[in-house]
mmCIF file of C-alpha atoms in Angstrom:
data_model
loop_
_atom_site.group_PDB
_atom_site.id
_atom_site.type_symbol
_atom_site.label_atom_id
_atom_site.label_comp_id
_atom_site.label_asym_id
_atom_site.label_seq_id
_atom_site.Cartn_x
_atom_site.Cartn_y
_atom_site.Cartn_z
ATOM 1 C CA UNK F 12 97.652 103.217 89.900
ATOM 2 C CA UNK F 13 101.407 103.312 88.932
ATOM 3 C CA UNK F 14 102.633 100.972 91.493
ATOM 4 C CA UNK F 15 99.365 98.414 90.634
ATOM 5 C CA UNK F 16 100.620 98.507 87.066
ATOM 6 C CA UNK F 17 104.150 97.940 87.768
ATOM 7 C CA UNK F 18 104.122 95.743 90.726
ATOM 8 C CA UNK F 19 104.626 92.088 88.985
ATOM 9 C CA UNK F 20 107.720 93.574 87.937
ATOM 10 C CA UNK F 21 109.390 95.117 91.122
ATOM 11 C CA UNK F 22 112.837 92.843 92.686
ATOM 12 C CA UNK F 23 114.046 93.530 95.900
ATOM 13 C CA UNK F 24 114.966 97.302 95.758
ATOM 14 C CA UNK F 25 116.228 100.465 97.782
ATOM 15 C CA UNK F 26 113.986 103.285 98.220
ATOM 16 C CA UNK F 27 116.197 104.841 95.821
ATOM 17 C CA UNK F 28 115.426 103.041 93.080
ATOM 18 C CA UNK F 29 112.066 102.617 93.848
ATOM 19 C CA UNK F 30 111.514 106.368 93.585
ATOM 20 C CA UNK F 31 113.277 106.516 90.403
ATOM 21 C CA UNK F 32 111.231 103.808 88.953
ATOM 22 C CA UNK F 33 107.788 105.654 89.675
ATOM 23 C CA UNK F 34 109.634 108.832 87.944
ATOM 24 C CA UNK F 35 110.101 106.683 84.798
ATOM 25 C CA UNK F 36 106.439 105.925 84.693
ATOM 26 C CA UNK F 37 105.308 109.237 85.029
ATOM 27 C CA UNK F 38 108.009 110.232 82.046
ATOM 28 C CA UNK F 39 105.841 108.006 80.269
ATOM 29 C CA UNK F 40 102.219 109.154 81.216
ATOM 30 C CA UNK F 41 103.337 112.818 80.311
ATOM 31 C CA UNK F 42 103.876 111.502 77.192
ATOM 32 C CA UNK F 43 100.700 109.141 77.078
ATOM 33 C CA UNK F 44 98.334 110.746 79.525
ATOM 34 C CA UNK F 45 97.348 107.394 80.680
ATOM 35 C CA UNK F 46 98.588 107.593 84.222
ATOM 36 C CA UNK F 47 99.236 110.029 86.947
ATOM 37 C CA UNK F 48 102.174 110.110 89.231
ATOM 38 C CA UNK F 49 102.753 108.993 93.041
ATOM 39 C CA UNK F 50 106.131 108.681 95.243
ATOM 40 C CA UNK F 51 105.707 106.916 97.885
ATOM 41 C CA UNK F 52 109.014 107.102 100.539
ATOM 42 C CA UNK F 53 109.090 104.047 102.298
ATOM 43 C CA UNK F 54 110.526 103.553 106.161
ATOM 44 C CA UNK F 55 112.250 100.356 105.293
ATOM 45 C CA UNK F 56 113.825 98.156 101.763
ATOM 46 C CA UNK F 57 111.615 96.076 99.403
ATOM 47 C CA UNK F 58 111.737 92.380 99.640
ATOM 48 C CA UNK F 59 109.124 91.496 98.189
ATOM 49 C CA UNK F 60 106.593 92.130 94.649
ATOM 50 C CA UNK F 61 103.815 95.049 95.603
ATOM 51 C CA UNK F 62 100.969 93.490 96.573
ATOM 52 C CA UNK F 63 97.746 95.100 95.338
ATOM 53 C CA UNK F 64 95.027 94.019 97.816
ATOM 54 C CA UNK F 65 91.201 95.000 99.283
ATOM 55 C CA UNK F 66 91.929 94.043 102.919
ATOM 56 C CA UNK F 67 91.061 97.141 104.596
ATOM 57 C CA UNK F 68 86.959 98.919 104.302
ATOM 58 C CA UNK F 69 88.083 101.982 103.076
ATOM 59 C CA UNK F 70 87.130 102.156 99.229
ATOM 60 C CA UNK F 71 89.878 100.946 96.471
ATOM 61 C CA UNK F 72 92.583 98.271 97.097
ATOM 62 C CA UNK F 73 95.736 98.708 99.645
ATOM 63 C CA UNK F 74 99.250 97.692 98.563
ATOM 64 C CA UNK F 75 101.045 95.542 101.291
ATOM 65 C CA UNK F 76 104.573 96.359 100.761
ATOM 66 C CA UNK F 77 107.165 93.587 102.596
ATOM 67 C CA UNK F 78 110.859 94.434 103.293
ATOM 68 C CA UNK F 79 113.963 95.058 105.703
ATOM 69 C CA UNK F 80 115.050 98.416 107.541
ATOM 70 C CA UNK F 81 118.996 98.879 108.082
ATOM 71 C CA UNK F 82 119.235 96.817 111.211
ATOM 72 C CA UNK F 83 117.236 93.601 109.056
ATOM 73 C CA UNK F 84 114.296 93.605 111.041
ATOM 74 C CA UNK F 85 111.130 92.665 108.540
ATOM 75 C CA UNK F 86 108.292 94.850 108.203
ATOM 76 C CA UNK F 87 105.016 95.250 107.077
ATOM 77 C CA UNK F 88 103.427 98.349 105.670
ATOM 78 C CA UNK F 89 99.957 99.009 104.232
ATOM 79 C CA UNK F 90 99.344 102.140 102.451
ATOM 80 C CA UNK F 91 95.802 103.315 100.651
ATOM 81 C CA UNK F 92 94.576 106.276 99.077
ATOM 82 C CA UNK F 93 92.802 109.216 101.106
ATOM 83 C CA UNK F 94 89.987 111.801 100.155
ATOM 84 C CA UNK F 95 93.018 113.617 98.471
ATOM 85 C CA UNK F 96 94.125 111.037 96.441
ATOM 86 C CA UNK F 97 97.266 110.625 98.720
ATOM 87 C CA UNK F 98 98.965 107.696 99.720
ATOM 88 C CA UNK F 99 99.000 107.114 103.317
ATOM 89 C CA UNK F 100 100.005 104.913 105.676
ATOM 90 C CA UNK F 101 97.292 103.039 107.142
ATOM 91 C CA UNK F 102 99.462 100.490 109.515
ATOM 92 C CA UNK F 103 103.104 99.503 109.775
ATOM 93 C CA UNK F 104 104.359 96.326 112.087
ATOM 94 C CA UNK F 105 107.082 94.558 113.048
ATOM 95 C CA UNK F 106 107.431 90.908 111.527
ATOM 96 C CA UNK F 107 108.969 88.169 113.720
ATOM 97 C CA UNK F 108 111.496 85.684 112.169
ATOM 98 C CA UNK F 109 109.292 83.069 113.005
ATOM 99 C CA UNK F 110 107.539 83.800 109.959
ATOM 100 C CA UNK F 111 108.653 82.297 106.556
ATOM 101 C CA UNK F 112 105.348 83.023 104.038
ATOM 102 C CA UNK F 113 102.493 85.435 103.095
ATOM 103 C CA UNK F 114 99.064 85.056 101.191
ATOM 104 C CA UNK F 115 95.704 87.380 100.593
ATOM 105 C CA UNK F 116 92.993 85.161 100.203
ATOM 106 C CA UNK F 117 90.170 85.065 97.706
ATOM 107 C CA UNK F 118 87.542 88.060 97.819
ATOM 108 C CA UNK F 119 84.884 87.014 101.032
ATOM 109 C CA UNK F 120 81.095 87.629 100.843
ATOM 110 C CA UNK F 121 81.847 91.085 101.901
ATOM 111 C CA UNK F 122 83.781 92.411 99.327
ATOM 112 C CA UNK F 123 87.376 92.577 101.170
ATOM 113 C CA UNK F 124 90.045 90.198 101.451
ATOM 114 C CA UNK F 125 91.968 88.539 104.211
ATOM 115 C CA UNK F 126 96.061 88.659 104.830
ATOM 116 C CA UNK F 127 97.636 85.851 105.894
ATOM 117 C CA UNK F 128 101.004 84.128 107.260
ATOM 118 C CA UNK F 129 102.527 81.373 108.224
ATOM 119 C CA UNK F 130 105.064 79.896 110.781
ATOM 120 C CA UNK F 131 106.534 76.382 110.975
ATOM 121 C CA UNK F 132 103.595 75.569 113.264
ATOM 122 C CA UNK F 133 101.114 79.002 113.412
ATOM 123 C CA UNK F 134 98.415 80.118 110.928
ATOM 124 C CA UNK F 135 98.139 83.962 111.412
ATOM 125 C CA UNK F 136 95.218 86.510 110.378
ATOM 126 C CA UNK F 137 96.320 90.224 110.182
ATOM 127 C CA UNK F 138 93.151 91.914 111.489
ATOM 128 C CA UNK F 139 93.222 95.935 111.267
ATOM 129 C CA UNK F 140 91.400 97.924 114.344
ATOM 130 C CA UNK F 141 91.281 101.496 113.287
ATOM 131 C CA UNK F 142 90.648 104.288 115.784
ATOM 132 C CA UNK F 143 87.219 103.829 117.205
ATOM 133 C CA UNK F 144 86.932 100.823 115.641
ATOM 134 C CA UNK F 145 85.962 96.787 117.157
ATOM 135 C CA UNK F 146 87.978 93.819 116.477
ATOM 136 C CA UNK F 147 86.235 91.792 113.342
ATOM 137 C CA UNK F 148 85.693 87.791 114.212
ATOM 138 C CA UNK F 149 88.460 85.880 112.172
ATOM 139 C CA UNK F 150 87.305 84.174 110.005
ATOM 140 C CA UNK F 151 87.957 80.740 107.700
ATOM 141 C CA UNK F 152 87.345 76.887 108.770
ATOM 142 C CA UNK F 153 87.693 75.086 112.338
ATOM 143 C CA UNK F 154 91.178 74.598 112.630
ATOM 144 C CA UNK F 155 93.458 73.603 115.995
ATOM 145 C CA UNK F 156 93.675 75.840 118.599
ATOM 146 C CA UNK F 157 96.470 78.459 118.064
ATOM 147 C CA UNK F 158 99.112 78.260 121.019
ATOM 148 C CA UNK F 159 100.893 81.743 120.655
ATOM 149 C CA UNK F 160 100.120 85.318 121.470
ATOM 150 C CA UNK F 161 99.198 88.124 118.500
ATOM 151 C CA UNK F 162 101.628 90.257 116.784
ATOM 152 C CA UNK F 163 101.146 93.395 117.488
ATOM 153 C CA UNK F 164 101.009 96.585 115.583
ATOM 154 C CA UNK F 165 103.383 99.648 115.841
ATOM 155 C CA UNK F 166 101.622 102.227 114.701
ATOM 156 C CA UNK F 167 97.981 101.563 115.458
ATOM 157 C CA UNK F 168 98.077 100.055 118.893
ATOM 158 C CA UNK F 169 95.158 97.338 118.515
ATOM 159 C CA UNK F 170 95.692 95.809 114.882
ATOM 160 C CA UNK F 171 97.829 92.623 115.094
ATOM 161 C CA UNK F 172 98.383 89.546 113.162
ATOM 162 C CA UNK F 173 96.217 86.881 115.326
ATOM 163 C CA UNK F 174 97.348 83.337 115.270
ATOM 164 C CA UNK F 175 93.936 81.221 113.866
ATOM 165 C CA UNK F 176 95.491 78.021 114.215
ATOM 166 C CA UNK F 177 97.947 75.537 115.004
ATOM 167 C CA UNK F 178 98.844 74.031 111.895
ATOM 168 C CA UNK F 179 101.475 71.426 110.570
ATOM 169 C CA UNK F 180 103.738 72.439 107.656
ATOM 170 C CA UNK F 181 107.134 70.887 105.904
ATOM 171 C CA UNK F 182 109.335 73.736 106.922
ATOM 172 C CA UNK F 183 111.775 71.934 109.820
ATOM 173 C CA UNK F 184 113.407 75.365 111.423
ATOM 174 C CA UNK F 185 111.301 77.302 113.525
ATOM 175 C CA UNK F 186 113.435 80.727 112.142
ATOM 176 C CA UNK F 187 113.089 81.970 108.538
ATOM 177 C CA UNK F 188 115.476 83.278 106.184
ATOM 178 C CA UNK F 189 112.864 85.155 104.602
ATOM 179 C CA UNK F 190 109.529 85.883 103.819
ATOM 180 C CA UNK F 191 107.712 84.864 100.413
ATOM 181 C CA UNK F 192 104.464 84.713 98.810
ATOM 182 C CA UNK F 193 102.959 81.110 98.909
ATOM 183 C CA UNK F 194 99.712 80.243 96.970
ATOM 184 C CA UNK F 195 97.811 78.738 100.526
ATOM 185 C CA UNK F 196 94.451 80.892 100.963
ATOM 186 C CA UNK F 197 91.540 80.438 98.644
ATOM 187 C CA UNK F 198 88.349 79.186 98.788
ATOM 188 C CA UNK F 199 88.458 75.818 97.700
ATOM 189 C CA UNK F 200 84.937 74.718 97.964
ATOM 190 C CA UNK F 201 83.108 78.314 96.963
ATOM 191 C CA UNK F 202 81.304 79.033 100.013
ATOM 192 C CA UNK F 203 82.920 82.312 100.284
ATOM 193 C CA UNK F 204 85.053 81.504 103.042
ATOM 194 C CA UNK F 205 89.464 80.983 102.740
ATOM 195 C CA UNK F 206 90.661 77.341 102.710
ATOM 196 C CA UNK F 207 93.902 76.538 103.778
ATOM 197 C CA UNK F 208 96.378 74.343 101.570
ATOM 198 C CA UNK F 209 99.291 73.995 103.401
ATOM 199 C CA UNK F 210 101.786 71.388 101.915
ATOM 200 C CA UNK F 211 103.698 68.739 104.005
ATOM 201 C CA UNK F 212 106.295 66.623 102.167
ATOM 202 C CA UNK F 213 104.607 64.046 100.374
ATOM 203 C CA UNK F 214 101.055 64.725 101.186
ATOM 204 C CA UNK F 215 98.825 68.375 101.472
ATOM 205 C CA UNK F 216 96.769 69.401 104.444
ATOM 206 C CA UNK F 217 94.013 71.158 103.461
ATOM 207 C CA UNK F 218 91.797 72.694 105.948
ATOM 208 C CA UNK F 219 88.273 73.575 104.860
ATOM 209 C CA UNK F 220 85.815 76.122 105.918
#
């Protein structure tokens, strides 16, 4: 609840900071009783915003947190609340340079929401496959085949980011400096399905469902 209310404020930060900042809050909800306090100790540095989002089927939204460990690799971690009303954390994986920008797309006729990214040429879906759990059919419009392989989890062995479709995008260099948030998903023409707006110089490609 802290971190949801907070979020559109974070900048990149060390966990450091990070902890102190959820400390501040709570020095606040003593005083207002309007919020209770979590710490969450992250494995790597915030890059990005906190990202409050209802991706996985467990109830309540996730938070996608984006960053760098020491050596600058990127990373991915998604972290949700448990029976005990603990944060925990659900999957964790390794992002390749390759990719340059995020998106969650708009809420699907099934209540949860989809995470996306992009490469200079790839549209990827992060799917999550829990323990005893099947692989979900990706979803959103008939697009070009994809023409690489998945990127996998490292701490639940099946979930990956799945490449939906070969797309063509503006960005020249096939390795990112870094990876932002980019308003591409949503569901353009209300079928309850994401629509891809992915711009190109002068012109937009738009991909619909």
């Amino acid at each position: 609840m802290v971190l949801q209310q907070v979020r559109s404020r974070l900048k990149p930060i060390n966990k450091l900071a990070y902890v102190l900042l959820s400390i501040y809050c709570c020095s606040f909800s003593v005083k207002a009783s309007l919020f209770n306090e979590y710490q969450i100790v992250l494995p790597f540095n915030l890059t990005q915003p906190v990202v409050a989002a209802n991706i996985l089927s467990n109830p309540g939204n996730e938070l996608l947190m984006l960053g760098v460990d020491e050596t600058g690799q990127r990373q991915l971690a998604i972290y949700a609340l448990d029976n005990n009303s603990k944060f925990q954390l659900m999957d964790q994986m390794l992002l390749e340079q390759t990719l340059f920008a995020f998106d969650v797309g708009d809420v699907q006729a099934d209540g949860l929401q989809n995470l996306y990214f992009l490469s200079k040429e790839q549209l990827f879906q992060y799917q999550f496959i829990g323990p005893g759990q099947t692989a979900n059919k990706t979803s959103g419009p008939v697009m070009a085949a994809p023409q690489t392989n998945n990127i996998p989890s490292i701490k639940n062995s099946q979930s990956s980011l799945v490449p939906i479709s070969k797309i063509t995008s503006m960005f020249l260099s096939a390795q990112a400096d870094a990876i932002v948030a980019m308003d591409f998903a949503k569901d353009i023409n209300n079928d309850q399905f994401d629509d891809f707006v992915i711009p190109h110089f002068e012109q937009l490609n738009l991909y619909l469902s």
